[in-house]
C-alpha cells in the first residue's frame, strides 16, 4: 500500500531501521516494476557474522536491489583483520 503511493519508477532507500519497511511489499513493488530500484542496509533480522550462512530475504534475487550490512564490521574484509 505504501509503495503504491510512490511515483512509478521511484528509487527507494532505507538506512534507518529494519522494521520501518515491510520487505515482502518492497519485493513485490520491485518485481512489478512500480519501484525501479532499492538500496537497503538495515533488515528486520540483521545478517549474522561470517560462517553463519547468508541471511534469507525476499529481496535476494531482485536484480534492481543493493543490500549491504548496516555495520561495516560485518563484511568479510573487516572480520579478516
PDB file of N, CA and C in Angstrom, residues 9-80:
ATOM      1  N   UNK A   9       8.390   4.293 -10.896  1.00  0.00           N
ATOM      2  CA  UNK A   9       9.764   4.477 -11.344  1.00  0.00           C
ATOM      3  C   UNK A   9      10.669   5.066 -10.282  1.00  0.00           C
ATOM      4  N   UNK A  10      10.151   5.267  -9.072  1.00  0.00           N
ATOM      5  CA  UNK A  10      10.954   5.824  -7.980  1.00  0.00           C
ATOM      6  C   UNK A  10      12.026   4.840  -7.522  1.00  0.00           C
ATOM      7  N   UNK A  11      13.025   5.396  -6.872  1.00  0.00           N
ATOM      8  CA  UNK A  11      14.044   4.592  -6.198  1.00  0.00           C
ATOM      9  C   UNK A  11      13.798   4.713  -4.701  1.00  0.00           C
ATOM     10  N   UNK A  12      14.005   3.619  -3.978  1.00  0.00           N
ATOM     11  CA  UNK A  12      13.742   3.582  -2.547  1.00  0.00           C
ATOM     12  C   UNK A  12      15.041   3.310  -1.792  1.00  0.00           C
ATOM     13  N   UNK A  13      15.254   4.029  -0.709  1.00  0.00           N
ATOM     14  CA  UNK A  13      16.439   3.849   0.122  1.00  0.00           C
ATOM     15  C   UNK A  13      16.012   3.716   1.580  1.00  0.00           C
ATOM     16  N   UNK A  14      16.508   2.676   2.255  1.00  0.00           N
ATOM     17  CA  UNK A  14      16.262   2.549   3.694  1.00  0.00           C
ATOM     18  C   UNK A  14      17.590   2.304   4.397  1.00  0.00           C
ATOM     19  N   UNK A  15      17.987   3.273   5.199  1.00  0.00           N
ATOM     20  CA  UNK A  15      19.186   3.158   6.027  1.00  0.00           C
ATOM     21  C   UNK A  15      18.851   3.550   7.459  1.00  0.00           C
ATOM     22  N   UNK A  16      17.582   3.404   7.836  1.00  0.00           N
ATOM     23  CA  UNK A  16      17.152   3.852   9.166  1.00  0.00           C
ATOM     24  C   UNK A  16      16.987   2.668  10.113  1.00  0.00           C
ATOM     25  N   UNK A  17      15.883   1.977  10.040  1.00  0.00           N
ATOM     26  CA  UNK A  17      15.587   0.832  10.898  1.00  0.00           C
ATOM     27  C   UNK A  17      14.984  -0.275  10.040  1.00  0.00           C
ATOM     28  N   UNK A  18      15.302  -1.506  10.375  1.00  0.00           N
ATOM     29  CA  UNK A  18      14.843  -2.632   9.582  1.00  0.00           C
ATOM     30  C   UNK A  18      13.346  -2.841   9.586  1.00  0.00           C
ATOM     31  N   UNK A  19      12.689  -2.504  10.683  1.00  0.00           N
ATOM     32  CA  UNK A  19      11.253  -2.747  10.775  1.00  0.00           C
ATOM     33  C   UNK A  19      10.406  -1.620  10.192  1.00  0.00           C
ATOM     34  N   UNK A  20      11.035  -0.604   9.636  1.00  0.00           N
ATOM     35  CA  UNK A  20      10.303   0.506   9.030  1.00  0.00           C
ATOM     36  C   UNK A  20       9.647   0.061   7.726  1.00  0.00           C
ATOM     37  N   UNK A  21      10.245  -0.905   7.059  1.00  0.00           N
ATOM     38  CA  UNK A  21       9.785  -1.336   5.742  1.00  0.00           C
ATOM     39  C   UNK A  21       9.224  -2.755   5.821  1.00  0.00           C
ATOM     40  N   UNK A  22       8.116  -2.985   5.160  1.00  0.00           N
ATOM     41  CA  UNK A  22       7.585  -4.340   5.015  1.00  0.00           C
ATOM     42  C   UNK A  22       8.291  -4.934   3.787  1.00  0.00           C
ATOM     43  N   UNK A  23       9.284  -5.770   4.061  1.00  0.00           N
ATOM     44  CA  UNK A  23      10.153  -6.286   2.993  1.00  0.00           C
ATOM     45  C   UNK A  23       9.376  -7.026   1.900  1.00  0.00           C
ATOM     46  N   UNK A  24       8.409  -7.881   2.214  1.00  0.00           N
ATOM     47  CA  UNK A  24       7.652  -8.525   1.130  1.00  0.00           C
ATOM     48  C   UNK A  24       6.934  -7.520   0.221  1.00  0.00           C
ATOM     49  N   UNK A  25       6.448  -6.418   0.800  1.00  0.00           N
ATOM     50  CA  UNK A  25       5.795  -5.382  -0.010  1.00  0.00           C
ATOM     51  C   UNK A  25       6.800  -4.688  -0.921  1.00  0.00           C
ATOM     52  N   UNK A  26       8.000  -4.426  -0.400  1.00  0.00           N
ATOM     53  CA  UNK A  26       9.047  -3.819  -1.223  1.00  0.00           C
ATOM     54  C   UNK A  26       9.429  -4.758  -2.356  1.00  0.00           C
ATOM     55  N   UNK A  27       9.597  -6.031  -2.053  1.00  0.00           N
ATOM     56  CA  UNK A  27       9.949  -7.008  -3.088  1.00  0.00           C
ATOM     57  C   UNK A  27       8.879  -7.056  -4.180  1.00  0.00           C
ATOM     58  N   UNK A  28       7.619  -7.028  -3.780  1.00  0.00           N
ATOM     59  CA  UNK A  28       6.525  -7.058  -4.759  1.00  0.00           C
ATOM     60  C   UNK A  28       6.533  -5.803  -5.630  1.00  0.00           C
ATOM     61  N   UNK A  29       6.780  -4.644  -5.017  1.00  0.00           N
ATOM     62  CA  UNK A  29       6.815  -3.384  -5.773  1.00  0.00           C
ATOM     63  C   UNK A  29       7.980  -3.375  -6.757  1.00  0.00           C
ATOM     64  N   UNK A  30       9.106  -3.959  -6.355  1.00  0.00           N
ATOM     65  CA  UNK A  30      10.261  -4.043  -7.245  1.00  0.00           C
ATOM     66  C   UNK A  30       9.986  -4.999  -8.402  1.00  0.00           C
ATOM     67  N   UNK A  31       9.446  -6.150  -8.084  1.00  0.00           N
ATOM     68  CA  UNK A  31       9.192  -7.164  -9.122  1.00  0.00           C
ATOM     69  C   UNK A  31       8.130  -6.718 -10.104  1.00  0.00           C
ATOM     70  N   UNK A  32       7.183  -5.904  -9.643  1.00  0.00           N
ATOM     71  CA  UNK A  32       6.133  -5.412 -10.545  1.00  0.00           C
ATOM     72  C   UNK A  32       6.634  -4.260 -11.417  1.00  0.00           C
ATOM     73  N   UNK A  33       7.771  -3.661 -11.036  1.00  0.00           N
ATOM     74  CA  UNK A  33       8.304  -2.527 -11.781  1.00  0.00           C
ATOM     75  C   UNK A  33       7.817  -1.183 -11.274  1.00  0.00           C
ATOM     76  N   UNK A  34       6.939  -1.169 -10.276  1.00  0.00           N
ATOM     77  CA  UNK A  34       6.464   0.110  -9.748  1.00  0.00           C
ATOM     78  C   UNK A  34       7.620   0.881  -9.103  1.00  0.00           C
ATOM     79  N   UNK A  35       8.433   0.193  -8.319  1.00  0.00           N
ATOM     80  CA  UNK A  35       9.654   0.789  -7.766  1.00  0.00           C
ATOM     81  C   UNK A  35      10.795   0.343  -8.662  1.00  0.00           C
ATOM     82  N   UNK A  36      11.562   1.298  -9.150  1.00  0.00           N
ATOM     83  CA  UNK A  36      12.601   0.988 -10.134  1.00  0.00           C
ATOM     84  C   UNK A  36      13.833   0.350  -9.514  1.00  0.00           C
ATOM     85  N   UNK A  37      14.144   0.719  -8.280  1.00  0.00           N
ATOM     86  CA  UNK A  37      15.310   0.153  -7.627  1.00  0.00           C
ATOM     87  C   UNK A  37      15.298   0.495  -6.153  1.00  0.00           C
ATOM     88  N   UNK A  38      16.127  -0.241  -5.388  1.00  0.00           N
ATOM     89  CA  UNK A  38      16.167  -0.013  -3.951  1.00  0.00           C
ATOM     90  C   UNK A  38      17.560  -0.265  -3.403  1.00  0.00           C
ATOM     91  N   UNK A  39      17.885   0.456  -2.344  1.00  0.00           N
ATOM     92  CA  UNK A  39      19.099   0.235  -1.563  1.00  0.00           C
ATOM     93  C   UNK A  39      18.654   0.017  -0.121  1.00  0.00           C
ATOM     94  N   UNK A  40      19.091  -1.075   0.466  1.00  0.00           N
ATOM     95  CA  UNK A  40      18.689  -1.420   1.831  1.00  0.00           C
ATOM     96  C   UNK A  40      19.938  -1.836   2.602  1.00  0.00           C
ATOM     97  N   UNK A  41      20.175  -1.200   3.744  1.00  0.00           N
ATOM     98  CA  UNK A  41      21.297  -1.654   4.579  1.00  0.00           C
ATOM     99  C   UNK A  41      20.865  -1.971   6.002  1.00  0.00           C
ATOM    100  N   UNK A  42      19.580  -2.044   6.235  1.00  0.00           N
ATOM    101  CA  UNK A  42      19.034  -2.486   7.520  1.00  0.00           C
ATOM    102  C   UNK A  42      17.898  -3.471   7.230  1.00  0.00           C
ATOM    103  N   UNK A  43      17.749  -4.457   8.091  1.00  0.00           N
ATOM    104  CA  UNK A  43      16.795  -5.527   7.861  1.00  0.00           C
ATOM    105  C   UNK A  43      16.079  -5.862   9.159  1.00  0.00           C
ATOM    106  N   UNK A  44      14.865  -6.433   9.074  1.00  0.00           N
ATOM    107  CA  UNK A  44      14.163  -6.828  10.296  1.00  0.00           C
ATOM    108  C   UNK A  44      15.005  -7.777  11.154  1.00  0.00           C
ATOM    109  N   UNK A  45      15.717  -8.690  10.503  1.00  0.00           N
ATOM    110  CA  UNK A  45      16.676  -9.571  11.173  1.00  0.00           C
ATOM    111  C   UNK A  45      18.000  -9.346  10.464  1.00  0.00           C
ATOM    112  N   UNK A  46      18.971  -8.786  11.182  1.00  0.00           N
ATOM    113  CA  UNK A  46      20.257  -8.460  10.562  1.00  0.00           C
ATOM    114  C   UNK A  46      21.031  -9.723  10.196  1.00  0.00           C
ATOM    115  N   UNK A  47      21.826  -9.643   9.125  1.00  0.00           N
ATOM    116  CA  UNK A  47      22.657 -10.787   8.747  1.00  0.00           C
ATOM    117  C   UNK A  47      23.586 -11.181   9.899  1.00  0.00           C
ATOM    118  N   UNK A  48      23.858 -12.469  10.026  1.00  0.00           N
ATOM    119  CA  UNK A  48      24.770 -12.950  11.063  1.00  0.00           C
ATOM    120  C   UNK A  48      26.215 -12.695  10.696  1.00  0.00           C
ATOM    121  N   UNK A  49      27.101 -13.141  11.556  1.00  0.00           N
ATOM    122  CA  UNK A  49      28.524 -12.971  11.285  1.00  0.00           C
ATOM    123  C   UNK A  49      28.981 -14.000  10.267  1.00  0.00           C
ATOM    124  N   UNK A  50      30.188 -13.823   9.760  1.00  0.00           N
ATOM    125  CA  UNK A  50      30.734 -14.756   8.775  1.00  0.00           C
ATOM    126  C   UNK A  50      30.672 -16.180   9.299  1.00  0.00           C
ATOM    127  N   UNK A  51      30.449 -17.112   8.396  1.00  0.00           N
ATOM    128  CA  UNK A  51      30.399 -18.509   8.758  1.00  0.00           C
ATOM    129  C   UNK A  51      29.022 -18.991   9.182  1.00  0.00           C
ATOM    130  N   UNK A  52      28.071 -18.099   9.330  1.00  0.00           N
ATOM    131  CA  UNK A  52      26.719 -18.484   9.738  1.00  0.00           C
ATOM    132  C   UNK A  52      25.779 -18.624   8.542  1.00  0.00           C
ATOM    133  N   UNK A  53      26.324 -18.545   7.360  1.00  0.00           N
ATOM    134  CA  UNK A  53      25.479 -18.624   6.174  1.00  0.00           C
ATOM    135  C   UNK A  53      24.840 -17.284   5.883  1.00  0.00           C
ATOM    136  N   UNK A  54      24.397 -17.103   4.661  1.00  0.00           N
ATOM    137  CA  UNK A  54      23.802 -15.841   4.267  1.00  0.00           C
ATOM    138  C   UNK A  54      22.355 -15.792   4.731  1.00  0.00           C
ATOM    139  N   UNK A  55      21.890 -14.634   5.082  1.00  0.00           N
ATOM    140  CA  UNK A  55      20.526 -14.484   5.582  1.00  0.00           C
ATOM    141  C   UNK A  55      19.517 -14.593   4.450  1.00  0.00           C
ATOM    142  N   UNK A  56      18.308 -14.926   4.812  1.00  0.00           N
ATOM    143  CA  UNK A  56      17.229 -15.053   3.839  1.00  0.00           C
ATOM    144  C   UNK A  56      16.433 -13.750   3.773  1.00  0.00           C
ATOM    145  N   UNK A  57      16.042 -13.377   2.574  1.00  0.00           N
ATOM    146  CA  UNK A  57      15.249 -12.179   2.370  1.00  0.00           C
ATOM    147  C   UNK A  57      14.524 -12.292   1.044  1.00  0.00           C
ATOM    148  N   UNK A  58      13.316 -11.762   0.997  1.00  0.00           N
ATOM    149  CA  UNK A  58      12.561 -11.726  -0.253  1.00  0.00           C
ATOM    150  C   UNK A  58      13.247 -10.859  -1.294  1.00  0.00           C
ATOM    151  N   UNK A  59      14.185 -10.028  -0.864  1.00  0.00           N
ATOM    152  CA  UNK A  59      14.893  -9.141  -1.788  1.00  0.00           C
ATOM    153  C   UNK A  59      16.023  -9.853  -2.524  1.00  0.00           C
ATOM    154  N   UNK A  60      16.456 -10.993  -2.000  1.00  0.00           N
ATOM    155  CA  UNK A  60      17.506 -11.742  -2.693  1.00  0.00           C
ATOM    156  C   UNK A  60      16.989 -12.166  -4.054  1.00  0.00           C
ATOM    157  N   UNK A  61      17.782 -11.987  -5.056  1.00  0.00           N
ATOM    158  CA  UNK A  61      17.377 -12.340  -6.408  1.00  0.00           C
ATOM    159  C   UNK A  61      16.766 -11.189  -7.185  1.00  0.00           C
ATOM    160  N   UNK A  62      16.437 -10.097  -6.516  1.00  0.00           N
ATOM    161  CA  UNK A  62      15.945  -8.915  -7.228  1.00  0.00           C
ATOM    162  C   UNK A  62      17.157  -8.198  -7.836  1.00  0.00           C
ATOM    163  N   UNK A  63      17.186  -8.098  -9.140  1.00  0.00           N
ATOM    164  CA  UNK A  63      18.338  -7.505  -9.823  1.00  0.00           C
ATOM    165  C   UNK A  63      18.475  -6.013  -9.584  1.00  0.00           C
ATOM    166  N   UNK A  64      17.420  -5.365  -9.180  1.00  0.00           N
ATOM    167  CA  UNK A  64      17.440  -3.912  -9.029  1.00  0.00           C
ATOM    168  C   UNK A  64      17.544  -3.492  -7.560  1.00  0.00           C
ATOM    169  N   UNK A  65      18.227  -4.329  -6.741  1.00  0.00           N
ATOM    170  CA  UNK A  65      18.389  -4.047  -5.312  1.00  0.00           C
ATOM    171  C   UNK A  65      19.862  -4.166  -4.918  1.00  0.00           C
ATOM    172  N   UNK A  66      20.319  -3.208  -4.126  1.00  0.00           N
ATOM    173  CA  UNK A  66      21.624  -3.307  -3.479  1.00  0.00           C
ATOM    174  C   UNK A  66      21.371  -3.527  -1.998  1.00  0.00           C
ATOM    175  N   UNK A  67      22.005  -4.540  -1.422  1.00  0.00           N
ATOM    176  CA  UNK A  67      21.872  -4.822   0.006  1.00  0.00           C
ATOM    177  C   UNK A  67      23.270  -4.865   0.613  1.00  0.00           C
ATOM    178  N   UNK A  68      23.441  -4.145   1.700  1.00  0.00           N
ATOM    179  CA  UNK A  68      24.716  -4.145   2.409  1.00  0.00           C
ATOM    180  C   UNK A  68      24.429  -4.237   3.908  1.00  0.00           C
ATOM    181  N   UNK A  69      25.386  -4.747   4.685  1.00  0.00           N
ATOM    182  CA  UNK A  69      25.169  -4.765   6.139  1.00  0.00           C
ATOM    183  C   UNK A  69      25.289  -3.357   6.699  1.00  0.00           C
ATOM    184  N   UNK A  70      24.436  -3.025   7.646  1.00  0.00           N
ATOM    185  CA  UNK A  70      24.459  -1.701   8.271  1.00  0.00           C
ATOM    186  C   UNK A  70      25.767  -1.472   9.033  1.00  0.00           C
ATOM    187  N   UNK A  71      26.272  -2.517   9.628  1.00  0.00           N
ATOM    188  CA  UNK A  71      27.517  -2.420  10.390  1.00  0.00           C
ATOM    189  C   UNK A  71      28.672  -2.793   9.466  1.00  0.00           C
ATOM    190  N   UNK A  72      29.571  -1.867   9.217  1.00  0.00           N
ATOM    191  CA  UNK A  72      30.709  -2.132   8.348  1.00  0.00           C
ATOM    192  C   UNK A  72      31.557  -3.288   8.824  1.00  0.00           C
ATOM    193  N   UNK A  73      31.551  -3.554  10.138  1.00  0.00           N
ATOM    194  CA  UNK A  73      32.334  -4.651  10.688  1.00  0.00           C
ATOM    195  C   UNK A  73      31.780  -6.011  10.307  1.00  0.00           C
ATOM    196  N   UNK A  74      30.643  -6.065   9.640  1.00  0.00           N
ATOM    197  CA  UNK A  74      30.060  -7.335   9.237  1.00  0.00           C
ATOM    198  C   UNK A  74      30.608  -7.832   7.913  1.00  0.00           C
ATOM    199  N   UNK A  75      31.432  -7.073   7.250  1.00  0.00           N
ATOM    200  CA  UNK A  75      31.971  -7.517   5.979  1.00  0.00           C
ATOM    201  C   UNK A  75      33.077  -8.531   6.189  1.00  0.00           C
ATOM    202  N   UNK A  76      33.298  -9.388   5.213  1.00  0.00           N
ATOM    203  CA  UNK A  76      34.367 -10.399   5.303  1.00  0.00           C
ATOM    204  C   UNK A  76      35.723  -9.719   5.462  1.00  0.00           C
ATOM    205  N   UNK A  77      35.920  -8.624   4.746  1.00  0.00           N
ATOM    206  CA  UNK A  77      37.203  -7.923   4.805  1.00  0.00           C
ATOM    207  C   UNK A  77      37.485  -7.395   6.201  1.00  0.00           C
ATOM    208  N   UNK A  78      36.468  -6.836   6.842  1.00  0.00           N
ATOM    209  CA  UNK A  78      36.659  -6.275   8.178  1.00  0.00           C
ATOM    210  C   UNK A  78      36.929  -7.366   9.208  1.00  0.00           C
ATOM    211  N   UNK A  79      36.289  -8.501   9.065  1.00  0.00           N
ATOM    212  CA  UNK A  79      36.451  -9.576  10.035  1.00  0.00           C
ATOM    213  C   UNK A  79      37.742 -10.356   9.813  1.00  0.00           C
ATOM    214  N   UNK A  80      38.335 -10.252   8.627  1.00  0.00           N
ATOM    215  CA  UNK A  80      39.573 -10.991   8.321  1.00  0.00           C
ATOM    216  C   UNK A  80      40.773 -10.378   9.021  1.00  0.00           C
TER     217      UNK A  80
END
